[in-house]
PDB file of C-alpha atoms in Angstrom:
ATOM      1  CA  MET Z  25       1.855   3.539   1.513  1.00 63.00           C
ATOM      2  CA  HIS Z  26      -1.061   5.427   1.089  1.00 61.00           C
ATOM      3  CA  GLY Z  27      -3.676   7.046   3.434  1.00 65.00           C
ATOM      4  CA  PRO Z  28      -6.987   6.767   3.333  1.00 66.00           C
ATOM      5  CA  GLU Z  29      -8.815   7.955  -0.023  1.00 69.00           C
ATOM      6  CA  GLY Z  30      -9.622  11.743  -0.392  1.00 69.00           C
ATOM      7  CA  ALA Z  31     -12.910  13.088  -1.934  1.00 73.00           C
ATOM      8  CA  ASP Z  32     -11.041  12.944  -5.027  1.00 76.00           C
ATOM      9  CA  GLY Z  33     -11.141  10.092  -4.826  1.00 74.00           C
ATOM     10  CA  HIS Z  34      -7.160   9.200  -4.035  1.00 73.00           C
ATOM     11  CA  ALA Z  35      -5.294   8.080  -1.781  1.00 71.00           C
ATOM     12  CA  PRO Z  36      -2.287   9.638  -1.478  1.00 73.00           C
ATOM     13  CA  ALA Z  37       1.669   8.516  -0.581  1.00 73.00           C
ATOM     14  CA  THR Z  38       1.786   8.833   3.093  1.00 80.00           C
ATOM     15  CA  GLY Z  39       5.009   6.672   3.526  1.00 82.00           C
ATOM     16  CA  LEU Z  40       7.620   4.690   2.329  1.00 85.00           C
ATOM     17  CA  VAL Z  41       8.861   1.113   2.869  1.00 88.00           C
ATOM     18  CA  GLY Z  42      12.705   0.708   3.179  1.00 89.00           C
ATOM     19  CA  LEU Z  43      13.370  -2.711   1.667  1.00 90.00           C
ATOM     20  CA  LEU Z  44      16.885  -3.677   2.871  1.00 89.00           C
ATOM     21  CA  THR Z  45      16.068  -2.223   6.371  1.00 89.00           C
ATOM     22  CA  GLU Z  46      12.961  -3.774   6.304  1.00 90.00           C
ATOM     23  CA  ARG Z  47      11.126  -0.802   8.061  1.00 91.00           C
ATOM     24  CA  ILE Z  48       8.395   1.369   7.805  1.00 90.00           C
ATOM     25  CA  LEU Z  49       8.845   4.845   7.031  1.00 89.00           C
ATOM     26  CA  ASP Z  50       5.410   6.581   8.033  1.00 88.00           C
ATOM     27  CA  TYR Z  51       4.812  10.370   7.114  1.00 86.00           C
ATOM     28  CA  SER Z  52       0.788  10.258   7.589  1.00 84.00           C
ATOM     29  CA  THR Z  53       1.276  12.963  10.622  1.00 86.00           C
ATOM     30  CA  GLY Z  54       3.760  15.293   9.052  1.00 85.00           C
ATOM     31  CA  ALA Z  55       6.701  13.946  11.051  1.00 90.00           C
ATOM     32  CA  ARG Z  56       8.732  10.968   9.977  1.00 90.00           C
ATOM     33  CA  ARG Z  57       7.947   7.688  12.166  1.00 91.00           C
ATOM     34  CA  GLU Z  58       9.715   4.651  11.416  1.00 93.00           C
ATOM     35  CA  GLU Z  59       8.401   1.232  12.597  1.00 92.00           C
ATOM     36  CA  PRO Z  60       8.843  -2.360  11.684  1.00 93.00           C
ATOM     37  CA  PRO Z  61       6.068  -3.362   9.330  1.00 90.00           C
ATOM     38  CA  ASP Z  62       2.644  -5.182  10.281  1.00 89.00           C
ATOM     39  CA  GLU Z  63       2.416  -8.789   9.676  1.00 91.00           C
ATOM     40  CA  GLY Z  64      -0.074  -7.970   6.811  1.00 88.00           C
ATOM     41  CA  ARG Z  65       2.505  -6.406   5.363  1.00 87.00           C
ATOM     42  CA  ARG Z  66       5.380  -8.667   6.382  1.00 91.00           C
ATOM     43  CA  ASP Z  67       5.551 -11.331   3.085  1.00 92.00           C
ATOM     44  CA  LEU Z  68       4.827  -8.270   0.527  1.00 90.00           C
ATOM     45  CA  ILE Z  69       8.300  -6.798   1.778  1.00 91.00           C
ATOM     46  CA  ALA Z  70      10.032  -9.682   2.280  1.00 92.00           C
ATOM     47  CA  GLU Z  71       9.114 -10.735  -1.526  1.00 93.00           C
ATOM     48  CA  ALA Z  72      10.000  -7.077  -2.656  1.00 91.00           C
ATOM     49  CA  ARG Z  73      13.209  -7.091  -0.645  1.00 92.00           C
ATOM     50  CA  ALA Z  74      14.595 -10.950  -1.609  1.00 92.00           C
ATOM     51  CA  ARG Z  75      13.779  -9.814  -5.365  1.00 91.00           C
ATOM     52  CA  LEU Z  76      15.955  -6.305  -4.938  1.00 91.00           C
ATOM     53  CA  ILE Z  77      18.558  -8.106  -2.929  1.00 91.00           C
ATOM     54  CA  GLU Z  78      18.983 -10.662  -5.673  1.00 91.00           C
ATOM     55  CA  GLY Z  79      19.185  -7.930  -8.072  1.00 90.00           C
ATOM     56  CA  ILE Z  80      22.083  -6.114  -6.187  1.00 91.00           C
ATOM     57  CA  ILE Z  81      23.752  -9.329  -5.866  1.00 91.00           C
ATOM     58  CA  ALA Z  82      23.387 -10.407  -9.986  1.00 90.00           C
ATOM     59  CA  GLU Z  83      25.189  -6.875 -10.715  1.00 89.00           C
ATOM     60  CA  SER Z  84      27.744  -7.187  -7.640  1.00 88.00           C
ATOM     61  CA  GLU Z  85      30.849  -7.340  -8.095  1.00 86.00           C
ATOM     62  CA  ASP Z  86      31.660  -9.325  -4.928  1.00 87.00           C
ATOM     63  CA  GLU Z  87      30.962 -13.510  -6.321  1.00 84.00           C
ATOM     64  CA  THR Z  88      30.704 -14.474  -2.467  1.00 90.00           C
ATOM     65  CA  LEU Z  89      27.598 -12.607  -2.469  1.00 91.00           C
ATOM     66  CA  MET Z  90      25.368 -15.089  -3.915  1.00 88.00           C
ATOM     67  CA  GLU Z  91      26.536 -17.920  -2.145  1.00 91.00           C
ATOM     68  CA  ARG Z  92      26.576 -16.134   1.220  1.00 93.00           C
ATOM     69  CA  TYR Z  93      22.895 -15.035   0.262  1.00 91.00           C
ATOM     70  CA  LEU Z  94      21.493 -18.269  -0.884  1.00 89.00           C
ATOM     71  CA  GLY Z  95      23.187 -20.358   1.937  1.00 93.00           C
ATOM     72  CA  GLY Z  96      21.565 -18.603   4.644  1.00 92.00           C
ATOM     73  CA  GLU Z  97      23.879 -16.120   5.903  1.00 93.00           C
ATOM     74  CA  PRO Z  98      22.668 -12.296   6.161  1.00 91.00           C
ATOM     75  CA  ILE Z  99      23.908  -9.818   4.430  1.00 91.00           C
ATOM     76  CA  ALA Z 100      24.428  -6.246   5.944  1.00 92.00           C
ATOM     77  CA  PRO Z 101      22.344  -3.751   4.900  1.00 91.00           C
ATOM     78  CA  GLU Z 102      25.579  -1.358   4.404  1.00 92.00           C
ATOM     79  CA  THR Z 103      27.355  -4.388   2.326  1.00 93.00           C
ATOM     80  CA  LEU Z 104      24.040  -4.513  -0.329  1.00 92.00           C
ATOM     81  CA  VAL Z 105      23.846  -0.650  -0.213  1.00 91.00           C
ATOM     82  CA  ASP Z 106      27.628  -0.336  -1.171  1.00 92.00           C
ATOM     83  CA  ASP Z 107      27.305  -2.829  -3.690  1.00 91.00           C
ATOM     84  CA  LEU Z 108      24.240  -1.218  -5.228  1.00 90.00           C
ATOM     85  CA  GLU Z 109      25.731   2.198  -5.531  1.00 91.00           C
ATOM     86  CA  LYS Z 110      28.786   0.359  -7.212  1.00 91.00           C
ATOM     87  CA  ALA Z 111      26.319  -0.903  -9.753  1.00 89.00           C
ATOM     88  CA  VAL Z 112      24.462   2.440 -10.354  1.00 90.00           C
ATOM     89  CA  ALA Z 113      27.584   3.973 -10.697  1.00 91.00           C
ATOM     90  CA  ARG Z 114      28.623   1.934 -13.654  1.00 90.00           C
ATOM     91  CA  GLY Z 115      24.861   2.528 -15.343  1.00 88.00           C
ATOM     92  CA  ALA Z 116      24.443  -1.947 -14.681  1.00 86.00           C
ATOM     93  CA  PHE Z 117      21.500  -1.374 -11.801  1.00 84.00           C
ATOM     94  CA  HIS Z 118      18.691   1.571 -12.670  1.00 82.00           C
ATOM     95  CA  PRO Z 119      16.447   1.827  -9.404  1.00 76.00           C
ATOM     96  CA  VAL Z 120      13.311   3.806  -9.458  1.00 75.00           C
ATOM     97  CA  LEU Z 121      12.452   5.556  -6.577  1.00 67.00           C
ATOM     98  CA  ALA Z 122       8.697   6.758  -6.135  1.00 62.00           C
ATOM     99  CA  ALA Z 123       8.386  10.183  -3.901  1.00 59.00           C
ATOM    100  CA  ALA Z 124       5.530  12.376  -3.301  1.00 55.00           C
ATOM    101  CA  PRO Z 125       7.236  15.633  -2.924  1.00 56.00           C
ATOM    102  CA  ALA Z 126       4.020  17.897  -1.897  1.00 57.00           C
ATOM    103  CA  ALA Z 127       3.504  15.837   1.056  1.00 53.00           C
ATOM    104  CA  GLU Z 128       7.399  15.554   1.399  1.00 50.00           C
ATOM    105  CA  GLY Z 129       6.833  11.420   1.973  1.00 48.00           C
ATOM    106  CA  GLY Z 130      10.073  10.359   0.007  1.00 47.00           C
ATOM    107  CA  THR Z 131      11.705  13.273  -0.217  1.00 49.00           C
ATOM    108  CA  ARG Z 132      13.823  13.296   2.786  1.00 50.00           C
ATOM    109  CA  ALA Z 133      13.769   9.323   2.999  1.00 50.00           C
ATOM    110  CA  SER Z 134      15.372   9.397  -0.082  1.00 49.00           C
ATOM    111  CA  ALA Z 135      17.847  11.475  -0.136  1.00 46.00           C
ATOM    112  CA  PRO Z 136      21.070  10.926  -0.829  1.00 44.00           C
ATOM    113  CA  SER Z 137      22.633   9.600   2.924  1.00 43.00           C
ATOM    114  CA  ASN Z 138      20.049   6.940   2.760  1.00 42.00           C
ATOM    115  CA  SER Z 139      18.350   6.508  -0.500  1.00 43.00           C
ATOM    116  CA  TRP Z 140      18.840   3.264  -0.743  1.00 44.00           C
ATOM    117  CA  SER Z 141      17.271   1.791   2.604  1.00 45.00           C
TER     118      SER Z 141
END
């Protein structure tokens, strides 16, 4: 997420999107605020979330996950995080996490305790 464009022509990062939790983590006020996405972002988030989930499932050792997902069964974020961590540990999945450390936007939310949410 980006804030308004500054005098230098750049729009600073002001938050993150938790694709698995489908929550917006907004740091624009300096404090973390978690909220659901607005209507304008829901489709973009759903599309990115689906790609992430399909990528996790493709590298999962649980062969039933794809069937469950394609069958419309909701997969708990905890299950996906567990499989994601295993795939990363095996070197089969390489996530890229963006952060804006100067503004602390993303440094706390991408800490190991909830880095995949």
